Each structure stands twice: as C-alpha cells, then as structure tokens.
Coordinates of C-alpha atoms and ligand atoms in Angstrom, one line a residue:
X1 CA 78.9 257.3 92.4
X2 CA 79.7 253.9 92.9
X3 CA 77.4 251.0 92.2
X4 CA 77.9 249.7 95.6
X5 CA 76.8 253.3 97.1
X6 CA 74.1 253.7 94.4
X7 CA 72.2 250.0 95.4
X8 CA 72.8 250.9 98.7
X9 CA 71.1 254.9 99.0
X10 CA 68.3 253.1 96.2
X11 CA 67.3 250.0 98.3
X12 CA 67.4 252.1 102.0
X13 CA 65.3 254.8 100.9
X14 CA 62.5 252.6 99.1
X15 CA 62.4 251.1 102.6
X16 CA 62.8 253.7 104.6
X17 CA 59.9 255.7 102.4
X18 CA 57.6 252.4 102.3
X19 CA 58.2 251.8 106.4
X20 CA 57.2 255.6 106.7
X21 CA 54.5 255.6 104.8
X22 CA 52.7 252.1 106.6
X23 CA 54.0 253.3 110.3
X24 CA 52.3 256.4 110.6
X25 CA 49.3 255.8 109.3
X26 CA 49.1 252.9 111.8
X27 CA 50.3 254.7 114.9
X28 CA 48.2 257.5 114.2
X29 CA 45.1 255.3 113.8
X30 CA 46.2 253.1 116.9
X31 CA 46.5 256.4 118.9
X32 CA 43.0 257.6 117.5
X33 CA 41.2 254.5 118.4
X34 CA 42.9 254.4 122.2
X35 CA 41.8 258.4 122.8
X36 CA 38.4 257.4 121.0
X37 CA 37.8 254.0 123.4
X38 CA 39.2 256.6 126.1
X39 CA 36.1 258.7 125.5
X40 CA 33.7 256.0 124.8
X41 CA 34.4 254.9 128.5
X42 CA 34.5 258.7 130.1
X43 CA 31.1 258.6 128.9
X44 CA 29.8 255.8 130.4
X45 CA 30.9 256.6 133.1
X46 CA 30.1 260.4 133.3
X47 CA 26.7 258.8 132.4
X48 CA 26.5 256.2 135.2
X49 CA 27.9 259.2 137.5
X50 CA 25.1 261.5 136.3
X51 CA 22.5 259.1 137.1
X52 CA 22.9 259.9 141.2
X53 CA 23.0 263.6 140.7
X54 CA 19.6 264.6 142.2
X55 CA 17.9 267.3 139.5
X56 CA 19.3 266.0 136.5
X57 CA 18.0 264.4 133.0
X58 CA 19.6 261.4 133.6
X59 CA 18.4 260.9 138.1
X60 CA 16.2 258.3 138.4
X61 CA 17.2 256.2 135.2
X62 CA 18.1 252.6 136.4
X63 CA 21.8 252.2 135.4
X64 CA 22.5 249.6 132.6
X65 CA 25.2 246.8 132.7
X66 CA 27.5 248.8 130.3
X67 CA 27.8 252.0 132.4
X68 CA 28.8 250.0 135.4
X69 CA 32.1 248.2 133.7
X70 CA 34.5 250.1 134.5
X71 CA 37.3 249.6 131.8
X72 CA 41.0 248.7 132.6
X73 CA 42.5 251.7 131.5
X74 CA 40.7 254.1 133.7
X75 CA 40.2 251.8 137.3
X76 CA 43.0 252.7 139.1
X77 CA 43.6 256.0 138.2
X78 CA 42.4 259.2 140.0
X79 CA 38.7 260.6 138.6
X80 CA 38.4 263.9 138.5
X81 CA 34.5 265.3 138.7
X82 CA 33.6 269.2 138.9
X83 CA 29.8 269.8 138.5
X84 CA 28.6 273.2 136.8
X85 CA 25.7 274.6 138.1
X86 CA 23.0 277.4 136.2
X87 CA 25.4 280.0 134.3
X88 CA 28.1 277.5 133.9
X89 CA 29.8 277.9 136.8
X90 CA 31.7 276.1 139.5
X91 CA 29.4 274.1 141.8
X92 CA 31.7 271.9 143.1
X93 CA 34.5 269.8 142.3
X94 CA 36.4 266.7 143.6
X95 CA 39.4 266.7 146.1
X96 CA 41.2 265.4 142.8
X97 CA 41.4 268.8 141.5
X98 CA 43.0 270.0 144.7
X99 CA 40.8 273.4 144.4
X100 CA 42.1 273.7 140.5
X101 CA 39.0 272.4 138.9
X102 CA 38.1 274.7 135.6
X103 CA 35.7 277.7 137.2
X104 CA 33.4 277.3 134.6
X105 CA 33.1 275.8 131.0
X106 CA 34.2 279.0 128.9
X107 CA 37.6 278.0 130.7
X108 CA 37.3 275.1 129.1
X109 CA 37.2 276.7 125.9
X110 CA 33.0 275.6 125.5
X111 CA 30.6 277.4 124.7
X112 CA 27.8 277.6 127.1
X113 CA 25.2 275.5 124.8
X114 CA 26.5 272.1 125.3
X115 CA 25.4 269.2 122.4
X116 CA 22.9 266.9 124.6
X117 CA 25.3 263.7 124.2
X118 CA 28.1 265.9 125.4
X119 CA 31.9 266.5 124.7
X120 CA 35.3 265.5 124.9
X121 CA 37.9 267.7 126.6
X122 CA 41.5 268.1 127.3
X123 CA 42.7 269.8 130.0
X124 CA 46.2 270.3 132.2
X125 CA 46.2 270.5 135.9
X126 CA 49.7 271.3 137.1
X127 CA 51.9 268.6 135.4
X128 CA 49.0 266.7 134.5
X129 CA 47.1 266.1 131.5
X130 CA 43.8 265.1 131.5
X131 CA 41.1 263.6 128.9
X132 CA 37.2 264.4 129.9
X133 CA 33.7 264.5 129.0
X134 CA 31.3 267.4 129.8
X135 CA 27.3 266.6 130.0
X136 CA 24.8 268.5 129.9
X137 CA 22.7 267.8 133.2
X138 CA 19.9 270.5 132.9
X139 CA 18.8 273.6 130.5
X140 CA 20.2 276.0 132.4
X141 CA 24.2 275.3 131.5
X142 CA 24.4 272.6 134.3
X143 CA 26.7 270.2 133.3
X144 CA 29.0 267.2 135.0
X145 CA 32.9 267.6 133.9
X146 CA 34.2 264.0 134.1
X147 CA 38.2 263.8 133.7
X148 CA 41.0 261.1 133.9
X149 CA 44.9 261.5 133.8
X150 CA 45.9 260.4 130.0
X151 CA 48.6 259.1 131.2
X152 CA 47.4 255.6 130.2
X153 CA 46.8 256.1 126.8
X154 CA 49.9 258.4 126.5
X155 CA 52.4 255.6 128.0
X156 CA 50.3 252.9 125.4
X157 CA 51.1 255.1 122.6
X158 CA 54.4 255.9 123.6
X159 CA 55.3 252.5 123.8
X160 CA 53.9 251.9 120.5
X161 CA 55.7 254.7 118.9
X162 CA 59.2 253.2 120.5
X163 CA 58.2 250.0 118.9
X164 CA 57.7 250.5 116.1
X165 CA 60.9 253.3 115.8
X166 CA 62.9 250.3 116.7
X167 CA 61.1 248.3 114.1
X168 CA 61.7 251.4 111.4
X169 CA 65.7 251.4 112.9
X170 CA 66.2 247.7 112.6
X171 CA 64.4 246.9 109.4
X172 CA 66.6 250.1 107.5
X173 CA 69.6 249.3 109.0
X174 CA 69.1 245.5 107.7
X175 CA 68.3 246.5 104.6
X176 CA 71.6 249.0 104.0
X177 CA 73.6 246.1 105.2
X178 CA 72.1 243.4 103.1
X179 CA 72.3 245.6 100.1
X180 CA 75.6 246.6 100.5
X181 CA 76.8 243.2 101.2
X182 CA 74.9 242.9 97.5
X183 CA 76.4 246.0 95.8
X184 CA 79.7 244.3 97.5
X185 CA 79.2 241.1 95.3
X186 CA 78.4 242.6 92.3
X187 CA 80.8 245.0 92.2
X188 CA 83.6 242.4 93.2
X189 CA 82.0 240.4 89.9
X190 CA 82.1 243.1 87.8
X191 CA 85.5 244.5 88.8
X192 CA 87.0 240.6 88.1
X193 CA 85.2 240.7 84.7
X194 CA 86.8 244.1 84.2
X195 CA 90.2 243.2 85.1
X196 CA 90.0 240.2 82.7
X197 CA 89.0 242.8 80.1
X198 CA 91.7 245.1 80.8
X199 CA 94.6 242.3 80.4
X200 CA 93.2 241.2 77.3
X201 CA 93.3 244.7 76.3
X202 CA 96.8 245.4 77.4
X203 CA 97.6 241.5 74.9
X204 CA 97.1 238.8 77.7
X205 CA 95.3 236.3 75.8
X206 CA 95.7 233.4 78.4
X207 CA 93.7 235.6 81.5
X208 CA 90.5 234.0 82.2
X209 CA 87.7 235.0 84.6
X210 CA 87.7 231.1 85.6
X211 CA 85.1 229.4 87.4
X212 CA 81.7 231.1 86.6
X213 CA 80.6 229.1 89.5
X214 CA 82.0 232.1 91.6
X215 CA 79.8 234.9 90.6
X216 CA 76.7 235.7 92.1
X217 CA 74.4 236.3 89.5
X218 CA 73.1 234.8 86.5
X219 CA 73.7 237.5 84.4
X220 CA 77.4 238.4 85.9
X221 CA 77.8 234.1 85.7
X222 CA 77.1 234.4 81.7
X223 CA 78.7 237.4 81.1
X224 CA 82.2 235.7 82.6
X225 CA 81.7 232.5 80.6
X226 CA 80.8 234.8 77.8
X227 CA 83.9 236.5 78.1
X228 CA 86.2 233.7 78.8
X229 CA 84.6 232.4 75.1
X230 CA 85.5 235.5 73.6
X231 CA 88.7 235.5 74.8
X232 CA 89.6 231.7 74.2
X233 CA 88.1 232.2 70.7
X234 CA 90.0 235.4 70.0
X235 CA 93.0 233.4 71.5
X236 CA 92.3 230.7 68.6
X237 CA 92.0 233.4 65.8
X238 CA 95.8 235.2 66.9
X239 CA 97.5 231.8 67.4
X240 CA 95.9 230.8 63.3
X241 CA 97.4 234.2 62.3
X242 CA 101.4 234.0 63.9
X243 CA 100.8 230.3 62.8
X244 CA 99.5 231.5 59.2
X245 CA 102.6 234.4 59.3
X246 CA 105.7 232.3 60.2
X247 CA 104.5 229.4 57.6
X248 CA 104.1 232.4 54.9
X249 CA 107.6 234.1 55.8
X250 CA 108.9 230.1 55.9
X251 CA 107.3 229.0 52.2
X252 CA 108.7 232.7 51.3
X253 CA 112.0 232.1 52.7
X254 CA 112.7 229.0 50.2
X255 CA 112.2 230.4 46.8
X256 CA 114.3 233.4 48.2
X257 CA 116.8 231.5 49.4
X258 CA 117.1 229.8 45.9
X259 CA 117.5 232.7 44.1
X260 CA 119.9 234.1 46.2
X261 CA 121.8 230.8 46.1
X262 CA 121.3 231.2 41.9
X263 CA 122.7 234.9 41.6
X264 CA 125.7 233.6 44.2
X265 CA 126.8 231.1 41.6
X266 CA 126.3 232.9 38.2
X267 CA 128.7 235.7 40.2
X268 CA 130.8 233.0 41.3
X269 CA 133.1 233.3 37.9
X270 CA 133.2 235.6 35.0
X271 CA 130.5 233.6 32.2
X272 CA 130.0 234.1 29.1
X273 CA 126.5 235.6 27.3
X274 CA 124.4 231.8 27.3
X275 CA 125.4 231.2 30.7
X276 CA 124.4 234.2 31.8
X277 CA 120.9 233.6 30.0
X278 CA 120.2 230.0 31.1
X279 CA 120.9 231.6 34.8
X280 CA 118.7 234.4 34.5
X281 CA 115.8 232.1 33.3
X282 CA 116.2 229.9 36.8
X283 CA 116.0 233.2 38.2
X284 CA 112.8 234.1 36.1
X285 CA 111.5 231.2 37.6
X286 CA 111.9 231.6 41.3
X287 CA 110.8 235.0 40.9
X288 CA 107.5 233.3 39.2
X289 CA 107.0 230.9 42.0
X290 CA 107.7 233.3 44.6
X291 CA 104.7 235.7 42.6
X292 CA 102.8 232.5 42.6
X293 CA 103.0 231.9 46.2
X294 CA 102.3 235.9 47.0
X295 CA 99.2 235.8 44.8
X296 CA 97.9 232.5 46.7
X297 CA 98.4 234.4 50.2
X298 CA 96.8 237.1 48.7
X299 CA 94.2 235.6 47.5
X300 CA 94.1 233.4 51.0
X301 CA 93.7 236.7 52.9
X302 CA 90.9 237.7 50.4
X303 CA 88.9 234.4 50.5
X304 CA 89.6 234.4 55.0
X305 CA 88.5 237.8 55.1
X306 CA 84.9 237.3 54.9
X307 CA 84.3 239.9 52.2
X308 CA 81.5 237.2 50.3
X309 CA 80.9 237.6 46.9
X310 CA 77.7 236.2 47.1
X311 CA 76.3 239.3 45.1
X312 CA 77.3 238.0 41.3
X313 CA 75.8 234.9 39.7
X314 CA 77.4 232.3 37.2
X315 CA 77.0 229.9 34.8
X316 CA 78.0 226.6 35.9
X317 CA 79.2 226.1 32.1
X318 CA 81.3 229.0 32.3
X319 CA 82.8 228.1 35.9
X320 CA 83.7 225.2 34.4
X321 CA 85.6 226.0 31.3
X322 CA 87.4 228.7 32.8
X323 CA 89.1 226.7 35.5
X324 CA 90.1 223.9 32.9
X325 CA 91.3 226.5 30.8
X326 CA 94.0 227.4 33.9
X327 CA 94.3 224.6 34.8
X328 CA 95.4 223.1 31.2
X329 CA 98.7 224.8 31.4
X330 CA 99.5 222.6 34.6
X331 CA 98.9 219.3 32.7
X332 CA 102.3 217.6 32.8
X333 CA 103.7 215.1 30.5
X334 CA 102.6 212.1 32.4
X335 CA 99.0 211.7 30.0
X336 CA 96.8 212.6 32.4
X337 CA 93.0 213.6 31.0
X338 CA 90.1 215.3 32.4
X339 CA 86.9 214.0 31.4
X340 CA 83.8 217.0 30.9
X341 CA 80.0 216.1 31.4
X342 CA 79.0 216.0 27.7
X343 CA 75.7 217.8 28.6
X344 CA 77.9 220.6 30.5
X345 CA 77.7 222.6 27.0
X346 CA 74.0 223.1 27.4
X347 CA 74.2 223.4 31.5
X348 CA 71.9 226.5 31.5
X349 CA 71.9 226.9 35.5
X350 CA 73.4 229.9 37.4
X351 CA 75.0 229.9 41.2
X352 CA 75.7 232.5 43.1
X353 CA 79.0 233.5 43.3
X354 CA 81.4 235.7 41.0
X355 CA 82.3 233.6 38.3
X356 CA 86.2 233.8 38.5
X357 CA 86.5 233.2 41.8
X358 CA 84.6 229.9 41.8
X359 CA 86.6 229.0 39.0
X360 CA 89.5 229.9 40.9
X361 CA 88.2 227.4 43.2
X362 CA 87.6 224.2 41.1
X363 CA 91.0 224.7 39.2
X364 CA 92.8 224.2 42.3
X365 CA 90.8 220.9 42.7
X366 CA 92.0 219.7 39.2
X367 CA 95.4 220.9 40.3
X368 CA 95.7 218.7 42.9
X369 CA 93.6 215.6 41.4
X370 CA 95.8 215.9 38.1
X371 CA 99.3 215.6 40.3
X372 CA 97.9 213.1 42.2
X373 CA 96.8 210.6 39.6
X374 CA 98.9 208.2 38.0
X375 CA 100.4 208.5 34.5
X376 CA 98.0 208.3 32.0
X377 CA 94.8 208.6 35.0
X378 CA 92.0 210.2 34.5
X379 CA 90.4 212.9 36.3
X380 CA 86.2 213.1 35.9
X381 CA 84.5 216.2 36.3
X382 CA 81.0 215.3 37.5
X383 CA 78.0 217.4 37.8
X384 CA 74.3 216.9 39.8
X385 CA 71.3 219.1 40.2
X386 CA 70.6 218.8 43.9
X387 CA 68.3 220.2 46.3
X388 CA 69.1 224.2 46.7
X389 CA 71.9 223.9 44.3
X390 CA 74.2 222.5 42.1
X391 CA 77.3 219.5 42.5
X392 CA 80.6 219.9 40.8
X393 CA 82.7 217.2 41.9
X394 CA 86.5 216.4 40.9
X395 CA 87.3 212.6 40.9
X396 CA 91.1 211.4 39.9
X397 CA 92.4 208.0 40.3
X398 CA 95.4 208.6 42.3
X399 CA 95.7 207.0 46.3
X400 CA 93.1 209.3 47.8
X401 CA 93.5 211.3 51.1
X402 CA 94.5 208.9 53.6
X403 CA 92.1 209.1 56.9
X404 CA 94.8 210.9 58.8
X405 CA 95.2 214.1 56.9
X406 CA 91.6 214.3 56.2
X407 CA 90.8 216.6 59.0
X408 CA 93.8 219.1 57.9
X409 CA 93.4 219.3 54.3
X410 CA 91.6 222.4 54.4
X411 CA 93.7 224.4 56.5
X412 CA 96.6 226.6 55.4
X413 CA 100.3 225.2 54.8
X414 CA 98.6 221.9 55.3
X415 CA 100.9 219.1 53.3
X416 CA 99.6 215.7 53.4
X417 CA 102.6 213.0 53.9
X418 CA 105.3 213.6 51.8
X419 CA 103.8 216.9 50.4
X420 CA 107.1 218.8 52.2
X421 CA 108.9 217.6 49.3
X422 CA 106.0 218.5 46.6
X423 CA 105.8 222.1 45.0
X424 CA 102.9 223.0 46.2
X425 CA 102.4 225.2 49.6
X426 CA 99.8 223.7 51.1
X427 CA 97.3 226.9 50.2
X428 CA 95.3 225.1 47.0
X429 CA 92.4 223.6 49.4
X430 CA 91.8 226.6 52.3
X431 CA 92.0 229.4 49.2
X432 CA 89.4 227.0 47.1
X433 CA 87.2 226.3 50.6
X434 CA 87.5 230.5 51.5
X435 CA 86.3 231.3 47.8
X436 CA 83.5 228.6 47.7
X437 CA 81.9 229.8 51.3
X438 CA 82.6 233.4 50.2
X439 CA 80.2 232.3 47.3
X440 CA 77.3 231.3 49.5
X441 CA 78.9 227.2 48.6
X442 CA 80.5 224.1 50.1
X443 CA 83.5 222.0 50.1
X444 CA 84.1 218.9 51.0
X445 CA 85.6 215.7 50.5
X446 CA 83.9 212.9 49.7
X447 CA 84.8 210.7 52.5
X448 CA 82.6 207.3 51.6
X449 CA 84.3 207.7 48.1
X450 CA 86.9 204.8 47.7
X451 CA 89.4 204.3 45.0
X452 CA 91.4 208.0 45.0
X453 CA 89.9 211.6 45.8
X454 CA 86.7 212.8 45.2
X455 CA 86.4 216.9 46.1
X456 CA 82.5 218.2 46.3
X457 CA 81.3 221.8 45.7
X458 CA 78.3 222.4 46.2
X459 CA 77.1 225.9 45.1
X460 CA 73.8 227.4 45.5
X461 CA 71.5 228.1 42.9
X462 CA 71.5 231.9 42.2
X463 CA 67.4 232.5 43.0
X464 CA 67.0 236.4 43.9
X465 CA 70.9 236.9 42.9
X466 CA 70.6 240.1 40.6
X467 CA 72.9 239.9 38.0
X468 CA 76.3 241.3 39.1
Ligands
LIG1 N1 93.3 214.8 44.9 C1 94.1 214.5 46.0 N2 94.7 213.3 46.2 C2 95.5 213.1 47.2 N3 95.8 214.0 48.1 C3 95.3 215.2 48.0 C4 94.5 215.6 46.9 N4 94.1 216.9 47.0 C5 94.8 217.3 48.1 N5 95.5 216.3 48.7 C6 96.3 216.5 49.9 O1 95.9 217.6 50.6 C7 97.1 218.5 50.8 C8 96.6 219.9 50.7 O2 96.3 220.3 49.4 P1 96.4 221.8 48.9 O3 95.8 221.8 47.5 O4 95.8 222.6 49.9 O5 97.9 222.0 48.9 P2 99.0 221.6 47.9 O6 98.4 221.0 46.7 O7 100.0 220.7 48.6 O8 99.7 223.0 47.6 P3 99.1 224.1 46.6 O9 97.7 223.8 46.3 O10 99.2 225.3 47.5 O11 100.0 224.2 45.5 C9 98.0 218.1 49.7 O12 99.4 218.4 50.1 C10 97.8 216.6 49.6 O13 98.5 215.9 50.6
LIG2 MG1 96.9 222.0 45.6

C-alpha cells in the first residue's frame, strides 16, 4: 500500500473514530435533556391543570409561579387533555384528540396503580407523535393524561443531528485532504531522495538531491543533505582511486618502457657474451625498480585500506634500528650521516603498532631527508617522551619543504618541484603517513622548523596493548 494511501486511511479513521465517539454521546445527552425539560414542563403544567379539576388531590391548592410559565417549546402548540375517571377509563377528552384519545390507561401500556408524582408517556395519534404526563388525581385510578405534539423537540434534535453530521462530513473530509496533500509531500521527498539513490546506484556520482530547503520535513531535509554528503564524499574517494590508478599505470609505464627500450637495443645487433651481460644487468635493474614500485603500491593499498595494526606493540629501540638498518643500503656516496640518540640503546618504552611496519615508516623519512641533504649533511634522529606517547623525529639539513608543496606531501604520486625528474614516485610519505595511523600514530611535518625538514611521528604508548 502506498504511504500516501496508508497516512491518508490512518489519519481519517482516528478522526472519524474520535468525532464518533464525542458526537454521539453529545447528541444523545442533548436529546435526553430536551425530552427530560419536555417532561419537567408537562408536569407543571398537568399540575397547574389538575388544580381546577373539582374532586381531585391537587383542587383547591393555590397555583405557584412555576406552574403558570408556560415554556417556549410547548405555547403554541396544540394540548392534548383526556381525564380518566374510577376504573381507568375514558371520562372525557379534548377536541385535540378528535374522539382518538386513549380509552383508558392499559392502552397506554400503564398499569392501573399510577406512582403519585406520575409518568411520562409517548403516544401516536394519526400521524402524530405525542410526549405526555399521566397523574394520579384520586385513589380510585382517576388520573389527568396531559400530551403535546413532539414535534418541537423532534425538529431541535433533528437539527442538531444535521449539524453536527455536517460537522462529522466536513471535519473528515478536511482531514483526508490535508493528509493526503501530506502523504503527497512526503512521498514526492522520499521518491526524489530515492531517485538520487538509484542514479548513484546505476554510477552517477554527480546527481544531487540539491536544495534541502525543498523538502518538507526535518527528517526528509537531513536525510537529503545526508545523502548529498555521502554521495559528494563517495564522489571524492572514486575520483582519489582513477587518480591513484592512472598515476600507478603512468609510474609503471616508465620502468617498462625502459626495459623494453633495453631488450630493443641488445637485439639490435648480434653481441658478444659481456655485452650481453652488462645488458642483462640494466635489465635486472628495471625489473628491481619496477618490484620496488609494486611493493610500495602494495604496501600503499595496505597502509589506505584501514586494516590497523594497532594490535602489536614495539620497542622504540627496535623501530629504530631496523629502519636504519634499510635504510643504510640507500646511503649514497655523497657522506651523508645519521646521528642516533645515544640513550636510544637503553630506550625501554613500547608503542603500539607492529614493529616492521613503523619501521617501514621512519625509513622512508631517512630516505627522503638523506637525498635531500647536502653532501657531507647530516641527518638527526631525535627522540621525546611526550604526553600519551612517544616523538621520533627525522631532521636533515637540506632546503626543507617549501610552503607550497606542504599541503601535498602526503598524498600519493605527490613530487615536490623538480621531483619529476628524481627516482622516487612520490609514494615514500602517504605509505609512511598510512602505516603510522594504521599504528594508532601521527605524522607530520614540522612546519615552525626552519633550516631544512623536520618529519614528526608521534606514536602512542602501548598501555593495554597485549603483546602481539
Ligand atoms: N626531507 C625532505 N626535504 C625536502 N623535501 C622533501 C623531504 N621529504 C619529502 N620531500 C618532498 O615531498 C615529496 C614527496 O615525498 P615522498 O617521500 O612521498 O616521495 P619521493 O621521495 O619523491 O618518492 P618515494 O618516496 O616514493 O621514493 C618529495 O618529492 C619532495 O619534494
Ligand atoms: Mg621518499
């Protein structure tokens, strides 16, 4: 069923059920106290009228003011009057009842002992219905029969019961429209969120709900704006991956390239067993970097992928010596030296993290500071206690990061000026941030440090870490 259809049938019947259940009580209590002031004033005046029958209780009694008002509802219209006599017969009966008066009380269904402060009747004469009191007027079954048409009270409640039918009418028939028109709106919000979903679904990353502003409830309004964030961030995170694919298949396509260029030339001519060799070994080494550079997407995928390895623990010693024992075969000729904390051999304190990974992470920071100092710089490894954790920062002596590229260095392919020309593939930094954050750490460049680079990682202590 729709939603529409559903709010609509929901909201109708509650009303309909709630107008029910307050209308009928009221018009059956309106039309209860009408018959009941109806009665109150047949008996005043069946009382008043009993007063000038000679022979009766009431003769003689002076008539009081209330018996003599003679109410709206009863002054105009005919009164009909039949007096019983012993035995409950017919005495007489006004010219009202044209000759059809009752003939005695048993045809008005009462029994001949009447209660003293009498009864209420109905009764039809022809086409007419009448509303009466019977009074006792002596001990013998004389009573006085005291009638008016209903017609009165009938037309009042008649009127009332139109009324408030048309009330009942209206007020469901406003509320079906109002909550459709409702059920309209939020099904047109939901169907627009829906559509939005189904084009992303079917790859349409640039649909949009737009303008929240639209929508008529809070909770659609968020869910659109909601959505539209998904979608722009999901947008974001495809765009990064074709951005992140054509720059791998590009860095892949060089090294390939060279070594096809490299088994082109040594097929050129015939050559003889050392030429061969020395070509094979330039091969050797374009297949090396092109391993290298598959290893560090790999390990880029790993590091992005949010698999944290936050689980292990490590010594900060170990970290340490592990990535300058990588790093030492990347030392060039040029004299550079990498300066150890001389209290790091007795460093007893643990982070969180696996211990090769963070490693990983710090030797790609010597990598770079170590090709980016000048011949015969130094690079310092420094280390801090600080609050939740430890500080292992790299400092060379080369020109720093200049202010431009420091919002890209972390991110994948990135080459700083003139880095299109340099080995590297731009991967060091966003592998080394991915393992560090993986590990539950930090890193960052110190930006108020002047005088070359200065690469933070901070790495939490490994409290609560059980031992991998
Ligand atoms: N110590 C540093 N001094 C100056 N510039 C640096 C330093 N470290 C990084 N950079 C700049 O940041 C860029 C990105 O560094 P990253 O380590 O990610 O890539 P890479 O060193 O060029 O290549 P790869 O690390 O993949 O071999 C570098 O190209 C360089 O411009
Ligand atoms: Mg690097």
């Amino acid at each position: 069923m729709k939603l529409r259809n559903r709010l609509v049938a929901a909201v109708t019947g509650v009303t309909v059920v709630a107008l029910a259940l307050s209308f009928v009580p009221l018009y059956l209590l309106i039309r209860a106290l009408e018959i009941s002031d109806l009665d109150n004033a047949l008996f005043r005046q069946a009382t008043a009228l009993a007063q000038h029958l000679p022979g009766t209780y009431y003769a003689g009694h002076p008539l009081d003011e209330g018996h003599a008002d003679v109410p709206e509802s009863i002054d105009p219209t005919p009164r009909y009057t039949a007096i019983y006599g012993p035995d409950t017969s017919l005495e007489t009966a006004s010219e009202s009842f044209a000759g059809q008066a009752p003939g005695s009380l048993a045809a008005l269904g009462l029994r001949r002992t009447l209660p003293w402060d009498g009864v209420a009747v109905d009764l039809e004469l022809d086409d007419t219905r009448l509303r009466g009191v019977v009074m006792p007027t002596g001990d013998q079954g004389e009573a006085l029969l005291y009638a008016v048409s209903k017609s009165t009270v009938e037309d009042d409640t008649t009127t009332l019961f139109e009324l408030l039918l048309a009330i009942f009418v209206c007020a469901a028939g406003a509320t079906a429209l109002i909550a459709r028109w409702l059920g309209e709106r939020l099904a047109r919000d939901v169907h627009s969120v829906a559509h939005v979903a189904r084009l992303v679904a079917e790859g349409d990353l640039a649909a949009r709900v737009g303008d929240p502003r639209v929508m008529g409830a809070d909770e659609t309004r968020s869910l659109a704006s909601d959505l539209d964030h998904m979608i722009s961030r999901l947008d974001e995170v495809v765009s990064s991956q074709r951005r992140f694919i054509s720059h791998a298949a590009h860095e892949l396509r060089s090294p390939l390239a060279s070594l096809r260029g490299e088994l082109q030339l040594a097929l050129r001519r015939e050559r003889d067993a050392d030429e061969y060799r020395a070509a094979l070994r330039e091969m050797l080494s374009s297949v090396d970097a092109l391993i290298a550079l598959a290893e560090d997407l790999l390990r880029l995928a790993r590091a992005q992928g949010g698999a944290p390895a936050t689980r292990g623990r490590a010594r900060v010693a170990d970290v340490v010596r592990e990535a300058l024992r990588m790093a030492r075969g990347h030392l060039d000729d040029r004299g550079v030296t990498i300066a150890v904390p001389p209290t790091l051999a007795e460093f007893p304190v643990e982070v969180r993290g696996a211990a090769a990974d963070l490693a990983r992470a710090l030797r790609n920071l010597i990598d770079n500071a170590v090709v980016h100092s000048p011949p015969g710089g130094e690079v310092r490894i420094e280390l801090a206690v600080v609050e939740g954790g430890v500080e292992l920062a790299v400092v060379d002596q080369g020109p720093g990061i200049p202010v431009e590229d420091q919002p890209h260095i972390f991110t994948p392919f990135f080459r700083g000026a003139g880095g299109e020309n340099q080995e590297g593939a731009g991967l060091g930094l966003a592998i080394a941030r991915g393992l560090t954050e993986g590990s539950g750490g930090r890193l960052a460049l110190d930006t108020r440090h002047t005088g070359g680079a200065r690469m933070v990682l901070h790495l939490a202590f490994a409290e609560n870490v059980p031992p991998a």
